[in-house]
Amino acid sequence: SQKIEQNSEALNIQEGKTATLTCNYTNYSPAYLQWYRQDPGRGPVFLLLIRENEKEKRKERLKVTFDTTLKQSLFHITASQPADSATYLCARPRGDDYKLSFGAGTTVTVRA
Amino acid sequence: DAGVIQSPRHEVTEMGQEVTLRCKPISGHDYLFWYRQTMMRGLELLIYFNNNVPIDDSGMPEDRFSAKMPNASFSTLKIQPSEPRDSAVYFCASSPADSYEQYFGPGTRLTVT
């Protein structure tokens, strides 16, 4: 089966530091991976999509990498702020390009 | 645009009752998805539609669940009869044809007692 796993359930970091989240997948490399942010009581919000042929993608203080050899994506939040505290979900297509499987999420808490 | 709209936001019902959840996708989006989120199982895809046609319902847990999309601006997810194990947050999401990004609604928190 095409699994997707986020290694850490929780990550606590000091404001200003870089948070690094890991997402591992099994079987064949997907055409892309996506990252979402979810705040308590709200629906997930799309952040970034990285394609299989892209090694790295950036958006403001966010950076995502895609390593097909390690079957892994890393999600970095640089210069973290308390407002970055949320749960971050990674997702991969499963079966077809529109059907997503989500990881369990990593809850990030940024301490002031 | 107002984003994806879901109603009700909260639903409390007794076991055996019928529950109908509603969703209005973002105008112009061709894809509509229904998800369920629980602590134990995370976010799971139940069914998705393309241009109002159900494409994949393999995630629907059992025959008690059904979904319809009578037009491009409205979809329903029905549970009949409801059971306590159906308690979860149900999300609707939509996506444009030229993108894989999904836009989620605020969710409906369902409690079946």
mmCIF file of C-alpha atoms in Angstrom:
data_model
loop_
_atom_site.group_PDB
_atom_site.id
_atom_site.type_symbol
_atom_site.label_atom_id
_atom_site.label_comp_id
_atom_site.label_asym_id
_atom_site.label_seq_id
_atom_site.Cartn_x
_atom_site.Cartn_y
_atom_site.Cartn_z
ATOM 1 C CA SER A 1 0.000 0.000 0.000
ATOM 2 C CA GLN A 2 1.104 3.590 -0.519
ATOM 3 C CA LYS A 3 1.721 4.845 2.972
ATOM 4 C CA ILE A 4 2.806 8.249 4.133
ATOM 5 C CA GLU A 5 4.277 8.784 7.574
ATOM 6 C CA GLN A 6 5.206 11.824 9.593
ATOM 7 C CA ASN A 7 7.766 10.766 12.132
ATOM 8 C CA SER A 8 7.101 13.204 14.918
ATOM 9 C CA GLU A 9 3.777 13.824 16.558
ATOM 10 C CA ALA A 10 4.987 17.016 18.223
ATOM 11 C CA LEU A 11 7.822 19.491 17.890
ATOM 12 C CA ASN A 12 8.558 22.231 20.402
ATOM 13 C CA ILE A 13 10.992 24.944 19.400
ATOM 14 C CA GLN A 14 12.166 28.371 20.486
ATOM 15 C CA GLU A 15 11.075 31.431 18.535
ATOM 16 C CA GLY A 16 13.581 32.342 15.865
ATOM 17 C CA LYS A 17 14.837 28.786 15.356
ATOM 18 C CA THR A 18 14.186 26.599 12.332
ATOM 19 C CA ALA A 19 11.599 23.842 12.611
ATOM 20 C CA THR A 20 12.210 20.782 10.436
ATOM 21 C CA LEU A 21 9.434 18.260 9.847
ATOM 22 C CA THR A 22 9.841 14.911 8.119
ATOM 23 C CA CYS A 23 7.478 13.052 5.819
ATOM 24 C CA ASN A 24 8.366 9.564 4.547
ATOM 25 C CA TYR A 25 6.514 7.590 1.908
ATOM 26 C CA THR A 26 6.571 3.979 0.742
ATOM 27 C CA ASN A 27 6.495 2.288 -2.644
ATOM 28 C CA TYR A 28 6.860 4.354 -5.782
ATOM 29 C CA SER A 29 7.630 8.054 -5.718
ATOM 30 C CA PRO A 30 4.488 10.108 -6.171
ATOM 31 C CA ALA A 31 4.242 12.750 -8.879
ATOM 32 C CA TYR A 32 4.130 15.371 -6.136
ATOM 33 C CA LEU A 33 3.814 15.917 -2.393
ATOM 34 C CA GLN A 34 1.746 18.579 -0.680
ATOM 35 C CA TRP A 35 1.977 20.264 2.712
ATOM 36 C CA TYR A 36 -0.985 21.712 4.610
ATOM 37 C CA ARG A 37 -1.385 23.660 7.843
ATOM 38 C CA GLN A 38 -4.268 22.947 10.208
ATOM 39 C CA ASP A 39 -5.224 25.121 13.168
ATOM 40 C CA PRO A 40 -7.485 23.770 15.950
ATOM 41 C CA GLY A 41 -11.133 23.744 14.914
ATOM 42 C CA ARG A 42 -10.371 24.609 11.303
ATOM 43 C CA GLY A 43 -9.890 22.831 8.007
ATOM 44 C CA PRO A 44 -6.446 22.239 6.525
ATOM 45 C CA VAL A 45 -4.969 25.088 4.472
ATOM 46 C CA PHE A 46 -2.754 24.366 1.477
ATOM 47 C CA LEU A 47 0.824 25.634 1.805
ATOM 48 C CA LEU A 48 3.111 24.106 -0.819
ATOM 49 C CA LEU A 49 3.236 21.503 -3.564
ATOM 50 C CA ILE A 50 6.555 20.057 -4.718
ATOM 51 C CA ARG A 51 6.827 17.897 -7.809
ATOM 52 C CA GLU A 52 8.962 14.802 -8.195
ATOM 53 C CA ASN A 53 11.448 16.583 -10.469
ATOM 54 C CA GLU A 54 11.864 19.530 -8.090
ATOM 55 C CA LYS A 55 14.439 19.200 -5.356
ATOM 56 C CA GLU A 56 13.394 22.258 -3.387
ATOM 57 C CA LYS A 57 10.626 24.816 -3.244
ATOM 58 C CA ARG A 58 10.286 27.967 -1.163
ATOM 59 C CA LYS A 59 7.473 30.245 -0.064
ATOM 60 C CA GLU A 60 8.383 33.097 2.254
ATOM 61 C CA ARG A 61 9.846 31.430 5.384
ATOM 62 C CA LEU A 62 8.830 27.944 4.277
ATOM 63 C CA LYS A 63 11.034 25.506 2.393
ATOM 64 C CA VAL A 64 10.182 22.011 1.185
ATOM 65 C CA THR A 65 12.509 19.380 -0.249
ATOM 66 C CA PHE A 66 11.761 16.140 -2.102
ATOM 67 C CA ASP A 67 14.344 13.336 -2.030
ATOM 68 C CA THR A 68 13.262 10.391 -4.178
ATOM 69 C CA THR A 69 16.274 8.335 -3.085
ATOM 70 C CA LEU A 70 15.407 8.585 0.587
ATOM 71 C CA LYS A 71 11.654 8.608 -0.201
ATOM 72 C CA GLN A 72 11.350 11.635 1.999
ATOM 73 C CA SER A 73 10.188 15.243 2.083
ATOM 74 C CA LEU A 74 11.453 17.777 4.598
ATOM 75 C CA PHE A 75 9.451 20.855 5.557
ATOM 76 C CA HIS A 76 11.325 23.757 7.127
ATOM 77 C CA ILE A 77 9.966 26.824 8.876
ATOM 78 C CA THR A 78 12.790 29.330 9.227
ATOM 79 C CA ALA A 79 12.841 32.168 11.766
ATOM 80 C CA SER A 80 9.858 30.549 13.456
ATOM 81 C CA GLN A 81 7.238 32.646 15.229
ATOM 82 C CA PRO A 82 4.554 31.764 17.797
ATOM 83 C CA ALA A 83 1.993 32.310 14.995
ATOM 84 C CA ASP A 84 3.517 29.312 13.200
ATOM 85 C CA SER A 85 2.195 27.045 15.956
ATOM 86 C CA ALA A 86 -0.169 24.583 14.261
ATOM 87 C CA THR A 87 -0.376 21.032 12.962
ATOM 88 C CA TYR A 88 1.329 20.436 9.628
ATOM 89 C CA LEU A 89 0.162 17.638 7.359
ATOM 90 C CA CYS A 90 1.887 16.131 4.374
ATOM 91 C CA ALA A 91 -0.070 14.394 1.627
ATOM 92 C CA ARG A 92 0.642 12.279 -1.429
ATOM 93 C CA PRO A 93 -1.564 11.243 -4.344
ATOM 94 C CA ARG A 94 -2.786 7.665 -4.146
ATOM 95 C CA GLY A 95 -4.032 5.742 -7.146
ATOM 96 C CA ASP A 96 -4.688 8.858 -9.201
ATOM 97 C CA ASP A 97 -3.402 12.381 -9.069
ATOM 98 C CA TYR A 98 -6.437 13.828 -7.282
ATOM 99 C CA LYS A 99 -6.901 11.263 -4.522
ATOM 100 C CA LEU A 100 -4.781 12.221 -1.505
ATOM 101 C CA SER A 101 -3.508 10.242 1.459
ATOM 102 C CA PHE A 102 -2.588 12.406 4.437
ATOM 103 C CA GLY A 103 -0.014 11.799 7.123
ATOM 104 C CA ALA A 104 -1.014 11.941 10.783
ATOM 105 C CA GLY A 105 0.478 15.414 11.140
ATOM 106 C CA THR A 106 3.142 17.032 13.285
ATOM 107 C CA THR A 107 2.050 19.589 15.861
ATOM 108 C CA VAL A 108 4.526 22.445 16.079
ATOM 109 C CA THR A 109 4.627 24.701 19.116
ATOM 110 C CA VAL A 110 6.834 27.783 18.931
ATOM 111 C CA ARG A 111 7.738 29.265 22.332
ATOM 112 C CA ALA A 112 8.221 33.005 22.617
ATOM 113 C CA ASP B 1 -15.086 34.224 -2.870
ATOM 114 C CA ALA B 2 -16.365 32.964 0.481
ATOM 115 C CA GLY B 3 -14.453 29.723 0.268
ATOM 116 C CA VAL B 4 -15.941 26.291 0.802
ATOM 117 C CA ILE B 5 -19.083 26.486 2.896
ATOM 118 C CA GLN B 6 -20.276 23.642 5.097
ATOM 119 C CA SER B 7 -23.400 23.297 7.202
ATOM 120 C CA PRO B 8 -24.161 22.629 9.912
ATOM 121 C CA ARG B 9 -20.941 23.391 11.816
ATOM 122 C CA HIS B 10 -21.979 21.154 14.670
ATOM 123 C CA GLU B 11 -24.468 18.298 14.742
ATOM 124 C CA VAL B 12 -25.463 16.218 17.735
ATOM 125 C CA THR B 13 -27.805 13.341 17.087
ATOM 126 C CA GLU B 14 -28.903 10.071 18.591
ATOM 127 C CA MET B 15 -27.891 6.697 17.306
ATOM 128 C CA GLY B 16 -30.183 5.498 14.543
ATOM 129 C CA GLN B 17 -31.070 8.954 13.262
ATOM 130 C CA GLU B 18 -30.370 10.176 9.753
ATOM 131 C CA VAL B 19 -27.726 12.864 9.388
ATOM 132 C CA THR B 20 -27.211 15.082 6.330
ATOM 133 C CA LEU B 21 -24.114 17.209 5.923
ATOM 134 C CA ARG B 22 -24.004 19.908 3.276
ATOM 135 C CA CYS B 23 -21.276 21.520 1.215
ATOM 136 C CA LYS B 24 -21.007 24.376 -1.243
ATOM 137 C CA PRO B 25 -17.688 24.268 -3.117
ATOM 138 C CA ILE B 26 -15.804 27.262 -4.454
ATOM 139 C CA SER B 27 -17.408 28.470 -7.665
ATOM 140 C CA GLY B 28 -15.612 27.181 -10.738
ATOM 141 C CA HIS B 29 -13.935 24.261 -8.995
ATOM 142 C CA ASP B 30 -14.425 20.970 -10.807
ATOM 143 C CA TYR B 31 -13.468 18.585 -8.013
ATOM 144 C CA LEU B 32 -15.219 18.027 -4.700
ATOM 145 C CA PHE B 33 -13.948 15.813 -1.897
ATOM 146 C CA TRP B 34 -15.478 14.540 1.339
ATOM 147 C CA TYR B 35 -13.109 13.661 4.188
ATOM 148 C CA ARG B 36 -13.498 12.400 7.747
ATOM 149 C CA GLN B 37 -11.015 13.248 10.503
ATOM 150 C CA THR B 38 -10.633 11.424 13.821
ATOM 151 C CA MET B 39 -7.813 11.238 16.334
ATOM 152 C CA MET B 40 -7.401 7.521 15.711
ATOM 153 C CA ARG B 41 -7.458 7.458 11.909
ATOM 154 C CA GLY B 42 -6.465 10.975 10.921
ATOM 155 C CA LEU B 43 -7.818 12.568 7.748
ATOM 156 C CA GLU B 44 -9.402 10.020 5.412
ATOM 157 C CA LEU B 45 -10.862 10.530 1.969
ATOM 158 C CA LEU B 46 -14.390 9.162 1.728
ATOM 159 C CA ILE B 47 -15.438 10.039 -1.826
ATOM 160 C CA TYR B 48 -14.681 12.518 -4.559
ATOM 161 C CA PHE B 49 -16.532 13.961 -7.521
ATOM 162 C CA ASN B 50 -15.411 15.430 -10.837
ATOM 163 C CA ASN B 51 -17.929 17.656 -12.600
ATOM 164 C CA ASN B 52 -20.679 16.332 -10.312
ATOM 165 C CA VAL B 53 -19.914 12.670 -11.126
ATOM 166 C CA PRO B 54 -18.664 10.368 -8.331
ATOM 167 C CA ILE B 55 -15.222 9.111 -9.343
ATOM 168 C CA ASP B 56 -14.058 7.094 -6.355
ATOM 169 C CA ASP B 57 -16.148 6.080 -3.346
ATOM 170 C CA SER B 58 -13.817 3.372 -2.081
ATOM 171 C CA GLY B 59 -13.305 5.270 1.173
ATOM 172 C CA MET B 60 -16.972 5.242 2.132
ATOM 173 C CA PRO B 61 -17.053 3.041 5.239
ATOM 174 C CA GLU B 62 -20.257 1.147 4.519
ATOM 175 C CA ASP B 63 -23.674 1.308 2.939
ATOM 176 C CA ARG B 64 -24.943 3.597 5.662
ATOM 177 C CA PHE B 65 -22.980 6.389 3.989
ATOM 178 C CA SER B 66 -24.053 8.003 0.730
ATOM 179 C CA ALA B 67 -23.050 11.170 -1.104
ATOM 180 C CA LYS B 68 -24.625 13.124 -3.906
ATOM 181 C CA MET B 69 -23.744 16.124 -6.004
ATOM 182 C CA PRO B 70 -26.884 17.218 -7.861
ATOM 183 C CA ASN B 71 -25.202 20.313 -9.305
ATOM 184 C CA ALA B 72 -21.879 22.120 -9.400
ATOM 185 C CA SER B 73 -22.627 24.200 -6.321
ATOM 186 C CA PHE B 74 -23.994 21.672 -3.854
ATOM 187 C CA SER B 75 -23.161 18.298 -2.363
ATOM 188 C CA THR B 76 -24.517 16.244 0.520
ATOM 189 C CA LEU B 77 -23.117 13.443 2.648
ATOM 190 C CA LYS B 78 -25.798 11.358 4.329
ATOM 191 C CA ILE B 79 -25.450 8.807 7.113
ATOM 192 C CA GLN B 80 -28.452 6.587 7.727
ATOM 193 C CA PRO B 81 -28.684 5.179 10.334
ATOM 194 C CA SER B 82 -25.981 6.953 12.316
ATOM 195 C CA GLU B 83 -23.858 5.144 14.924
ATOM 196 C CA PRO B 84 -21.617 6.454 17.729
ATOM 197 C CA ARG B 85 -18.507 5.380 15.787
ATOM 198 C CA ASP B 86 -19.466 7.883 13.073
ATOM 199 C CA SER B 87 -18.584 10.710 15.471
ATOM 200 C CA ALA B 88 -15.862 12.746 13.762
ATOM 201 C CA VAL B 89 -15.194 15.998 11.939
ATOM 202 C CA TYR B 90 -16.314 15.836 8.323
ATOM 203 C CA PHE B 91 -14.615 18.118 5.834
ATOM 204 C CA CYS B 92 -15.559 19.064 2.334
ATOM 205 C CA ALA B 93 -12.857 20.326 -0.023
ATOM 206 C CA SER B 94 -12.806 21.523 -3.613
ATOM 207 C CA SER B 95 -10.142 21.881 -6.259
ATOM 208 C CA PRO B 96 -9.896 23.558 -9.657
ATOM 209 C CA ALA B 97 -9.275 21.418 -12.718
ATOM 210 C CA ASP B 98 -5.806 22.809 -13.389
ATOM 211 C CA SER B 99 -4.426 22.355 -9.873
ATOM 212 C CA TYR B 100 -3.983 19.657 -7.281
ATOM 213 C CA GLU B 101 -4.380 22.087 -4.374
ATOM 214 C CA GLN B 102 -7.400 21.380 -2.258
ATOM 215 C CA TYR B 103 -9.391 24.082 -0.466
ATOM 216 C CA PHE B 104 -11.058 22.844 2.679
ATOM 217 C CA GLY B 105 -14.207 24.030 4.379
ATOM 218 C CA PRO B 106 -14.431 24.626 8.138
ATOM 219 C CA GLY B 107 -15.826 21.167 8.772
ATOM 220 C CA THR B 108 -18.881 19.725 10.504
ATOM 221 C CA ARG B 109 -18.313 18.240 13.926
ATOM 222 C CA LEU B 110 -20.690 15.285 14.251
ATOM 223 C CA THR B 111 -21.462 13.686 17.603
ATOM 224 C CA VAL B 112 -23.655 10.602 17.671
ATOM 225 C CA THR B 113 -24.814 9.603 21.150
#
